[in-house]
Coordinates of C-alpha atoms and ligand atoms in Angstrom, one line a residue:
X1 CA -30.7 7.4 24.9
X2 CA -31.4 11.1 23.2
X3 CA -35.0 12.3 23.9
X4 CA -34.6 14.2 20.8
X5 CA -35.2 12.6 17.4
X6 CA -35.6 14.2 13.5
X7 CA -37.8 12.3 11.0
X8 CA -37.1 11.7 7.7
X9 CA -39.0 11.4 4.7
X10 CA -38.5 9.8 1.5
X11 CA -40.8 11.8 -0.9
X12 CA -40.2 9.0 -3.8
X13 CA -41.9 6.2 -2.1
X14 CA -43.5 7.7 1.4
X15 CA -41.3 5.9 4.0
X16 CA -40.5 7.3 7.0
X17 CA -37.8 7.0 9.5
X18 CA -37.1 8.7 13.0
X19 CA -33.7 9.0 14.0
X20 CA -31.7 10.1 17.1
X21 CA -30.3 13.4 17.8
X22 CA -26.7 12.8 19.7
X23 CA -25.9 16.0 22.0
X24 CA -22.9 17.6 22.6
X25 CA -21.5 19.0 25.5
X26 CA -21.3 22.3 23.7
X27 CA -21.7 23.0 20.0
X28 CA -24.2 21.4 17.2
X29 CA -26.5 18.6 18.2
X30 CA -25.8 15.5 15.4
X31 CA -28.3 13.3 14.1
X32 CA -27.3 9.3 14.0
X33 CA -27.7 8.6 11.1
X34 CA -25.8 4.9 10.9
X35 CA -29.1 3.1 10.7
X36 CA -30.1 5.5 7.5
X37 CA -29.8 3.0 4.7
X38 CA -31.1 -0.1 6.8
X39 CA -34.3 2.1 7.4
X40 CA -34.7 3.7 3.9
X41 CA -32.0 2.7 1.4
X42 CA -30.4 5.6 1.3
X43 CA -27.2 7.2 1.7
X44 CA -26.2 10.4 2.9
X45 CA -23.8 12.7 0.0
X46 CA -21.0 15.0 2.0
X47 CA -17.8 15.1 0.2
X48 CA -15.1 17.1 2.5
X49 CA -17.1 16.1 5.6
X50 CA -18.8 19.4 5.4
X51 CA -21.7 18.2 8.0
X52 CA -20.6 15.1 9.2
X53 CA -19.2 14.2 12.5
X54 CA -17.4 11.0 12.2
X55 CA -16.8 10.1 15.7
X56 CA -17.4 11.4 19.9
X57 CA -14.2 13.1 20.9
X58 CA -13.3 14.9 24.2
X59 CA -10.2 16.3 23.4
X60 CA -10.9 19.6 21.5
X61 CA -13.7 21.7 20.7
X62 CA -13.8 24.5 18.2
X63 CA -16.8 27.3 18.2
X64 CA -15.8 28.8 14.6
X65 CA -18.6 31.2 14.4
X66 CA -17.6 32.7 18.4
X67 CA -13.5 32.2 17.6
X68 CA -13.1 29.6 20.1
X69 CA -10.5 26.9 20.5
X70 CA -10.6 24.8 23.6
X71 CA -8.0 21.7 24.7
X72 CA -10.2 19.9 27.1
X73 CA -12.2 23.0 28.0
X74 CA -9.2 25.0 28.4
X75 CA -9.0 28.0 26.3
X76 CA -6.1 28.1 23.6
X77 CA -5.6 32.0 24.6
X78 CA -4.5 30.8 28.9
X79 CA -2.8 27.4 27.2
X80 CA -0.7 30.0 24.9
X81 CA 0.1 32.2 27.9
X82 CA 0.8 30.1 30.8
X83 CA 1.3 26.4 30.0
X84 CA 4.2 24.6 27.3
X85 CA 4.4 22.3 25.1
X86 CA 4.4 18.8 26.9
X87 CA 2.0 20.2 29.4
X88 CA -0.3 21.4 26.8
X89 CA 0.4 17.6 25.4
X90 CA 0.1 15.6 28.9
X91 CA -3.2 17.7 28.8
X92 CA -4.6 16.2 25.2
X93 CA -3.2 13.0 25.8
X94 CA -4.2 12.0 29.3
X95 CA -7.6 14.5 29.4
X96 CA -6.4 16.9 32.9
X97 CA -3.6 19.4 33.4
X98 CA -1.1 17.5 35.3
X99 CA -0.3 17.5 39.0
X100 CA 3.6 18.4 39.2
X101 CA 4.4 14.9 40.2
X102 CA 2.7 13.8 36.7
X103 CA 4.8 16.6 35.3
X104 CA 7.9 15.9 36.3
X105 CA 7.6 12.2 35.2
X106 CA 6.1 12.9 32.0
X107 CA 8.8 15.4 30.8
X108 CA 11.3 12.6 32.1
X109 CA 9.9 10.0 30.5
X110 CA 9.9 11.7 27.1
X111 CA 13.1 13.1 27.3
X112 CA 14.4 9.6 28.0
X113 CA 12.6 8.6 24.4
X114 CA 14.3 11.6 22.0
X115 CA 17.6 9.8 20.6
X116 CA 16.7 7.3 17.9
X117 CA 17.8 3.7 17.0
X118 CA 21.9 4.4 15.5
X119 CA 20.2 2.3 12.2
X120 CA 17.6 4.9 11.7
X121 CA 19.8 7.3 11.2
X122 CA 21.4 5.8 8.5
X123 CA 18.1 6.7 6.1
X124 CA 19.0 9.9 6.2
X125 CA 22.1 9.3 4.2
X126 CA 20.0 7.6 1.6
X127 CA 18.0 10.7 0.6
X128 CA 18.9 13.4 -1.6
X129 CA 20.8 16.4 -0.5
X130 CA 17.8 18.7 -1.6
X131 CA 15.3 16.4 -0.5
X132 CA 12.3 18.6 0.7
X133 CA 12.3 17.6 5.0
X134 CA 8.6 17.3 4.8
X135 CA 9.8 13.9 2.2
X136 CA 12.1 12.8 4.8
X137 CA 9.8 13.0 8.0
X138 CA 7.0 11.0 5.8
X139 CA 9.1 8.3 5.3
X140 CA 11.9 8.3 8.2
X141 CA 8.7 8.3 10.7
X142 CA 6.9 5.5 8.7
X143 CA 10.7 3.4 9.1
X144 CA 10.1 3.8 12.8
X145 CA 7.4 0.8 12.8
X146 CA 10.6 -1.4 11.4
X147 CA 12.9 -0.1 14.5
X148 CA 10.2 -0.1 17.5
X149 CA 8.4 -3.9 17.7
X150 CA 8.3 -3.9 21.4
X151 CA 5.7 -1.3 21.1
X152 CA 3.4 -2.2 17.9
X153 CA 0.4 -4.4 19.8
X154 CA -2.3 -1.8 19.2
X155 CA -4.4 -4.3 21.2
X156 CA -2.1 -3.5 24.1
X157 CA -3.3 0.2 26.3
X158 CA 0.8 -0.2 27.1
X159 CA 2.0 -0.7 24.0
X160 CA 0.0 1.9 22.6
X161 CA 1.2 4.4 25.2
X162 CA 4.5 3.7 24.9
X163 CA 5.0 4.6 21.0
X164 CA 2.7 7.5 21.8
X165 CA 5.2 8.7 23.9
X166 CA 7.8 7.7 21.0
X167 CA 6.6 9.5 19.1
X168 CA 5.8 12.8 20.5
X169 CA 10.2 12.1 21.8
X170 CA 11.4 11.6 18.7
X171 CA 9.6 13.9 16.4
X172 CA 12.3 16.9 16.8
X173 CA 15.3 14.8 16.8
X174 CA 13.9 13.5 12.9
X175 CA 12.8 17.0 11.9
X176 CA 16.4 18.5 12.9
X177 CA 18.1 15.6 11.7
X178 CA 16.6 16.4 8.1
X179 CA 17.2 19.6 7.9
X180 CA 21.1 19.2 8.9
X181 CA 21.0 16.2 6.1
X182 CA 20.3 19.2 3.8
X183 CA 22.9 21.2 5.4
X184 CA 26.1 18.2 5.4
X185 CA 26.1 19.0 9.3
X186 CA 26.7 16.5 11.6
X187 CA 23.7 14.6 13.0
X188 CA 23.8 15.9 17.2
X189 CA 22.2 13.7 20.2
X190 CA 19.6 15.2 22.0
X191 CA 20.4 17.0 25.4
X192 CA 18.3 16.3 28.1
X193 CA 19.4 18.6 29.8
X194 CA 17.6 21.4 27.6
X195 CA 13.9 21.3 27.8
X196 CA 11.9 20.3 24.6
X197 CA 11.8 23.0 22.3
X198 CA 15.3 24.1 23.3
X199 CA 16.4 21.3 22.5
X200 CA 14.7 21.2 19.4
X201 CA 16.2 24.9 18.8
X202 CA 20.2 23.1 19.8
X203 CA 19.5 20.3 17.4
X204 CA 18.9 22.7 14.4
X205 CA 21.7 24.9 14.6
X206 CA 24.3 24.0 16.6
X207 CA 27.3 23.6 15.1
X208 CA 30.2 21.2 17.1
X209 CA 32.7 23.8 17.0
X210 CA 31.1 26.4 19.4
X211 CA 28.9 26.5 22.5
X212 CA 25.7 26.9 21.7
X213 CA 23.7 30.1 23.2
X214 CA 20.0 29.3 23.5
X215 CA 18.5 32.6 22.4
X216 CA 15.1 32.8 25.0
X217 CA 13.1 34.9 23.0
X218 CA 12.9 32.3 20.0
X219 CA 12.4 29.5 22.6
X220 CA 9.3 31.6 23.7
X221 CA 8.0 32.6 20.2
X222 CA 8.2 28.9 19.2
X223 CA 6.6 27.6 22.7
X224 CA 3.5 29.4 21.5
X225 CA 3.5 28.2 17.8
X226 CA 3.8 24.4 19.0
X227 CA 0.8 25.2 21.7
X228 CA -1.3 26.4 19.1
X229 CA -0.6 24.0 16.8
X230 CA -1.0 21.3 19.3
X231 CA -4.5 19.9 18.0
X232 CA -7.2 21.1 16.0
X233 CA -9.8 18.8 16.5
X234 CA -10.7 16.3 13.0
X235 CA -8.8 18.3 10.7
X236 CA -7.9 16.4 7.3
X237 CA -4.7 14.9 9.1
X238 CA -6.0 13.8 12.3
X239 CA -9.0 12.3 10.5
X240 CA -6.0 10.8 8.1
X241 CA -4.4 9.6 11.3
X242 CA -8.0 7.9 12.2
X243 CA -9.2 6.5 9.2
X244 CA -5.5 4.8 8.9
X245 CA -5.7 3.6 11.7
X246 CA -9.3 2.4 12.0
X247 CA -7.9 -0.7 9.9
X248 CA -5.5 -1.7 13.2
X249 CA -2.0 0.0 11.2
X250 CA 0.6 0.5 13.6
X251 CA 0.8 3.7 14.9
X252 CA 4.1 4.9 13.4
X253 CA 2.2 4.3 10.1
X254 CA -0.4 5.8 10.6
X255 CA 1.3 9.3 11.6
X256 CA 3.9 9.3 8.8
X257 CA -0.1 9.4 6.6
X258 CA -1.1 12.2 8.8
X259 CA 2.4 14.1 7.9
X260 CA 1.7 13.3 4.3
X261 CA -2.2 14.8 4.3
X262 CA -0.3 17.9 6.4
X263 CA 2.1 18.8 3.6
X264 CA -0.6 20.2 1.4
X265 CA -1.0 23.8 0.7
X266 CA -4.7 23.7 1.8
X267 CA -3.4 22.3 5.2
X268 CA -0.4 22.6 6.4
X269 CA 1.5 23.6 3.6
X270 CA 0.1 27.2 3.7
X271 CA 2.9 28.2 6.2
X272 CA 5.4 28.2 4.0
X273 CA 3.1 28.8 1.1
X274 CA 2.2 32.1 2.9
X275 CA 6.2 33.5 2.9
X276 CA 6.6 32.3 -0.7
X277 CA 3.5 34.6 -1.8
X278 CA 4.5 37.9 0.5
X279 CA 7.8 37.8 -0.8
X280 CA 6.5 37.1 -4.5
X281 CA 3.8 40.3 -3.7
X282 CA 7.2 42.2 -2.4
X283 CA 6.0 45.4 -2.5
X284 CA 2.5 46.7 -0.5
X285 CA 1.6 48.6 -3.8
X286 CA 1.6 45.4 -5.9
X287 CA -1.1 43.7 -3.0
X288 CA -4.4 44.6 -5.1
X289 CA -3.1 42.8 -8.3
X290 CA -3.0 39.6 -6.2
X291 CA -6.4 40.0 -4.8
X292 CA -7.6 40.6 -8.0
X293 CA -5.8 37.6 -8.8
X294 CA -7.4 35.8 -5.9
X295 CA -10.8 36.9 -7.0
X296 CA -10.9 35.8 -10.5
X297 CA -13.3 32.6 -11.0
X298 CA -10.7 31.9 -13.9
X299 CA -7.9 31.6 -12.1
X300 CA -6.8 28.7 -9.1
X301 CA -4.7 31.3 -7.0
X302 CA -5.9 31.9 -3.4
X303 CA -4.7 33.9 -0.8
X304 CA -2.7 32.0 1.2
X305 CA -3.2 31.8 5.4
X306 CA -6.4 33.1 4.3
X307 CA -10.3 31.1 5.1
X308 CA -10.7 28.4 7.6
X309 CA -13.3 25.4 6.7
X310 CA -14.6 26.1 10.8
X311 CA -13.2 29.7 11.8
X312 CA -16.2 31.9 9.8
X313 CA -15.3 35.1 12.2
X314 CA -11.6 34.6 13.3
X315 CA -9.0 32.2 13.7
X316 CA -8.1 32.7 17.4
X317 CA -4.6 31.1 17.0
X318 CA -4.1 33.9 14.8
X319 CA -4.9 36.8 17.0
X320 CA -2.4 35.4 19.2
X321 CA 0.3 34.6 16.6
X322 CA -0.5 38.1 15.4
X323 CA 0.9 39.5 18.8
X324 CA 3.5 37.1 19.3
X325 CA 5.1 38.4 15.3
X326 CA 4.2 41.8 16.6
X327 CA 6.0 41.3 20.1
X328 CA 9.1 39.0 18.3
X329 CA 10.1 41.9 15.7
X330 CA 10.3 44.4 18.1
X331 CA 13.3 42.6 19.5
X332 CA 14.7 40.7 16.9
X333 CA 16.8 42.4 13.8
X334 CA 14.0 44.2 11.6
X335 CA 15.3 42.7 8.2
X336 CA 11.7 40.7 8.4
X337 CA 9.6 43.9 9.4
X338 CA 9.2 44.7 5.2
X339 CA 7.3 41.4 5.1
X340 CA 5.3 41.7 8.1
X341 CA 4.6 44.9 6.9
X342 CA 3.1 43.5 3.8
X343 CA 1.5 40.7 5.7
X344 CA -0.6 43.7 7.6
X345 CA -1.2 45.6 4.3
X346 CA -2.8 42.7 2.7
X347 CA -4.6 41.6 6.0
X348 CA -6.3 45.2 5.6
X349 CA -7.2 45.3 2.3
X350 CA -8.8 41.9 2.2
X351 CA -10.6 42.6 5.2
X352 CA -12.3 45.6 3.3
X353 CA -13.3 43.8 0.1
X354 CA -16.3 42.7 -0.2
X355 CA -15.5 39.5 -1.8
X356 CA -13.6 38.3 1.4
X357 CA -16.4 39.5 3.6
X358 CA -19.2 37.8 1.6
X359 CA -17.1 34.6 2.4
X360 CA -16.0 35.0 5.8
X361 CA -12.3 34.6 4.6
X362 CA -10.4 36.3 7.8
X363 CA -6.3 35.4 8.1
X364 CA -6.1 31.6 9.6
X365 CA -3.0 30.9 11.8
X366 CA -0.4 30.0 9.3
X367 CA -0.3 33.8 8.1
X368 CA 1.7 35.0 10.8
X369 CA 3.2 31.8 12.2
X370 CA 5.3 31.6 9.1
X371 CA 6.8 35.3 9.6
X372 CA 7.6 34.0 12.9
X373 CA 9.2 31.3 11.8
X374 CA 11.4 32.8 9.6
X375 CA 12.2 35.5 12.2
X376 CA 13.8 32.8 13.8
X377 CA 16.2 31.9 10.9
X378 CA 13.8 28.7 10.4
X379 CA 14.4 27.3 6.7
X380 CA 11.2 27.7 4.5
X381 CA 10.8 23.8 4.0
X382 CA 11.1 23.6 7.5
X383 CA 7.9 25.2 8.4
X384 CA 5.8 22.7 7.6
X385 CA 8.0 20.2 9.7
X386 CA 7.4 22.2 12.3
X387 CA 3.7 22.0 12.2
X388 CA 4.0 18.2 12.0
X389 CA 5.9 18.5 15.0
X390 CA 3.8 20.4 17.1
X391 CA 0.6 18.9 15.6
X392 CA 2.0 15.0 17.3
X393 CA 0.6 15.9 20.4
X394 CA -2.9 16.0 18.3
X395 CA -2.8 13.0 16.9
X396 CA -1.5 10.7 19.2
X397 CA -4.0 11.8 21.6
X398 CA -6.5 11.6 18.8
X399 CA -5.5 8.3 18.2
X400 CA -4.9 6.6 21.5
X401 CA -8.6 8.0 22.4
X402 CA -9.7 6.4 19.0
X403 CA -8.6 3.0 20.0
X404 CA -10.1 2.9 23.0
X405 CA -13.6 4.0 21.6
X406 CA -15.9 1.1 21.3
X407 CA -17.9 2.8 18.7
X408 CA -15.4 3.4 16.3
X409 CA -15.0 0.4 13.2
X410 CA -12.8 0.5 10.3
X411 CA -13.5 3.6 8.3
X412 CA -15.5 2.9 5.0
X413 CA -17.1 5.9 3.5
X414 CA -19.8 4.9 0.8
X415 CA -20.2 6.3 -2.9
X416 CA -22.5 7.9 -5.5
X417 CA -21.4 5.3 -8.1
X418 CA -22.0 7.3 -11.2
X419 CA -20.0 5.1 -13.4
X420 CA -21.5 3.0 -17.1
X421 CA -24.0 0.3 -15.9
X422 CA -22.9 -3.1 -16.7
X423 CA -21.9 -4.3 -19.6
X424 CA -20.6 -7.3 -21.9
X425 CA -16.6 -7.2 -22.4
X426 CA -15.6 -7.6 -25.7
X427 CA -12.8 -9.2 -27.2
X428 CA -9.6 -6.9 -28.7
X429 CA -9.7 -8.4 -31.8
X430 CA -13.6 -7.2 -32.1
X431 CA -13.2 -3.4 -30.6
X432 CA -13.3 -0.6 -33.3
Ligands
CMC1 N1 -8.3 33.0 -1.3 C1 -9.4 33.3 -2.2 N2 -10.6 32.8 -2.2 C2 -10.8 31.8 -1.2 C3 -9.8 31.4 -0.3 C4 -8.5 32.1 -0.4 N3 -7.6 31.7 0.5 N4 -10.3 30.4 0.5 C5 -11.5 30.2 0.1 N5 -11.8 31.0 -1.0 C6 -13.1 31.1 -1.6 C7 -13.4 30.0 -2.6 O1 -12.9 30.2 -3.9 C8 -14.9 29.8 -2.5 O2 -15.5 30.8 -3.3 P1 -16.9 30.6 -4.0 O3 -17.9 30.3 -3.0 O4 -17.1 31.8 -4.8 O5 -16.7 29.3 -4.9 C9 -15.2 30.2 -1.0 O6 -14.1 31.0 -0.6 C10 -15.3 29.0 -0.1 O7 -14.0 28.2 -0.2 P2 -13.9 26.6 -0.1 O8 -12.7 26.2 -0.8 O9 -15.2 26.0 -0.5 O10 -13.7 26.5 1.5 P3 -13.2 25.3 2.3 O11 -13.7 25.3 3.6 O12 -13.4 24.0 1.5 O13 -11.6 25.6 2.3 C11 -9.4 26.3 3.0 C12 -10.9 26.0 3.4 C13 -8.6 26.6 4.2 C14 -8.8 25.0 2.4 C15 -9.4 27.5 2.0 O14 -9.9 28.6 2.6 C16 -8.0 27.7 1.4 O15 -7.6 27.1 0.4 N6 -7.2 28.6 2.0 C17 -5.8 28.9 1.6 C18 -4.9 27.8 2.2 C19 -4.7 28.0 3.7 O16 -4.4 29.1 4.2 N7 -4.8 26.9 4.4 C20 -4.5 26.8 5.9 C21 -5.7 26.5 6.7 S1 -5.5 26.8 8.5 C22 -4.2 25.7 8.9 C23 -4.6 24.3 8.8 O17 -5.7 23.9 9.3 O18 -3.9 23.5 8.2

């Protein structure tokens, strides 16, 4: 029970209430507010959950005024440096780094999940050739639920392990196998005897006619991007993930909603919204016409990879990602170093106006992980994917530590209703 409590007043008719204050480990205290409209009548007004927690997690904590991303206390900047991607995964998912006997079987148990059902991969045939992959992952992931009953009890701790495990398997196989739809390549099996993001790498672009080289600077770079994109705490596709499946949906569902609320440009659609606008801006000279642009009240364009909802002094994902595109164009052919080039021009710049200070508008991650990407010979409508992918290890953890929260019910925001009172319907014939 918290020793702390706020009181509120309602100055219309003099009641009073006292409510708890929850505290944190770390970060802002939060004031329980679910007995609000039993005790007063009222409801509390916060579209875009500006102030609102809506549940207890342990899994990770952002400090966006200090720049600080943790994964179970451990700081994103030693996770990007030393661990990979199913550690950093074993890590949100089971809540501890694991021991290397945990390892081992983890990684083994997840390779053994990465082919999918042979009649899953006949949807792919059934989508257009120029079908965007982000369109493909939404709804070949969703068809998953109609391949995988043995693993759809949510009631079950099992069952719900197993399809996280699924999940987080199969993600790269769908992702490749949509972008070589595109392509009219051949559909490849995974190799297990890569590890994951190789493998992800040999699905993409190997071609049956030659050996594949795995090219171990790539692996690296992307290693990093799928770290930091690993989870983000209640971001608007985890809390998509939650809210879906706070009604009991399946879990295969419920992620194909979260890749849905990812594919937006707010979200995680600024990755390849980024490239499309430095490439548009082509030359550094033309960069303060498109912060003028960005500027105008008159006019929707923003400056994408730029502002953070949280981050309000720096995105630590990108200072890293920064390094890593610094670090990744030193080696690789230069033919991307005009865009990065322009990337750092317009970093400057905004970072001098006033406009951008005034709002604490500082480069988010997706600026520099999508010059990376394309470093790599990644396809533009690709990038997103590759969030999506990296961001599974988020929300399965996310949602296997939902389920097994007693506090959490089905999600049901309230309303404003500010709609016509009631009134009489009246008949067609007598409507003017
Ligand atoms: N360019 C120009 N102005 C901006 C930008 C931008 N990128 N972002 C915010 N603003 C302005 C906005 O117009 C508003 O100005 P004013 O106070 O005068 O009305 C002010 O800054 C606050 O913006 P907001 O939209 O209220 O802030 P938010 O917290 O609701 O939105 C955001 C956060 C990330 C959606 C937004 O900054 C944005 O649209 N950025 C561009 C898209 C992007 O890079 N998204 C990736 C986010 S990081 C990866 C991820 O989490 O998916």
């Amino acid at each position: 029970m918290s020793t702390h409590t706020v009181t509120i007043t309602d100055n219309r008719s003099g009641k009073q209430a006292e409510f708890d204050i929850i505290d944190p480990t770390i970060g802002s205290p939060a004031i329980d507010i679910r007995t609000l409209h039993g005790q007063l009548g009222l409801f509390t007004y916060d579209p875009g959950f500006q102030a609102t927690a809506s549940c207890k997690s342990d899994i990770t904590y952002i400090d966006g005024d200090q720049g600080i991303l943790l994964y179970r206390g451990y700081p994103i900047e030693q996770l990007a440096e030393q661990s990979n991607y199913l550690e950093t995964s074993f890590l949100l998912m089971y809540g501890h780094l694991p021991d290397p006997g945990e390892y081992d079987e983890f990684v083994n148990i997840i390779k053994r999940h990465t082919m999918v059902h042979e009649g899953v991969k006949q949807f792919f045939n059934g989508f257009q050739h120029d079908a965007h992959p982000m369109a493909i992952m939404v709804g070949v992931v969703g068809a998953l639920s109609a391949f995988y009953h043995d693993s759809l009890d949510v009631t079950n701790p099992r069952h719900r392990e197993i399809s996280a495990h699924r999940l987080l398997a199969k993600m790269p196989t769908i992702a490749a196998y949509s972008h070589r739809r595109a392509h009219g390549l051949p559909l490849p099996y995974p190799r297990n005897d890569l590890d994951f993001i190789e493998n992800f790498m040999y699905m993409m672009f190997s071609v049956p006619t030659e050996e594949y080289q795995i090219n171990p600077v790539a692996v690296r770079a992307m290693r990093k991007i799928f770290i930091l994109h690993a989870d983000h705490e209640q971001n608007a596709s985890t809390s998509t993930v939650r809210l879906a499946s706070s009604s009991g949906a399946n879990p295969f569902a419920c992620i194909s909603a979260g890749i849905a609320s990812l594919w937006g440009p707010a979200h995680g659609g600024a990755n390849e919204a980024v490239i499309r606008m430095l490439e548009e801006i082509k030359d550094p000279s033309e960069i303060p016409k498109y912060i003028a642009r960005a500027k105008d009240k008159n006019d929707p364009y923003r400056l994408m990879g730029f502002g953070h909802r949280i981050y309000k002094n720096y995105d630590p994902r990108a200072k890293i990602i920064r390094e890593a595109c610094n670090d990744l164009l030193e080696v690789l052919d230069s033919s991307n170093q005009p865009l990065f080039e322009t990337a750092r021009e317009l970093e400057r710049i905004a970072l001098e106006d006033e406009y951008f200070l005034e709002r604490n508008l500082y480069p988010n991650v997706d600026f520099y992980s999508g010059i990376i990407l394309k470093a790599l010979d990644i396809p533009l409508n690709m990038f997103t994917v590759i969030f999506a992918m990296a961001r599974t290890a988020g929300w399965i953890s996310q949602w296997l530590e939902m389920m097994e929260d007693k506090e959490q019910r089905i999600g049901r925001p309230r309303q404003i209703y500010t709609g016509a009172t009631q009134r009489d319907y009246v008949p067609l014939s007598q409507r003017r």
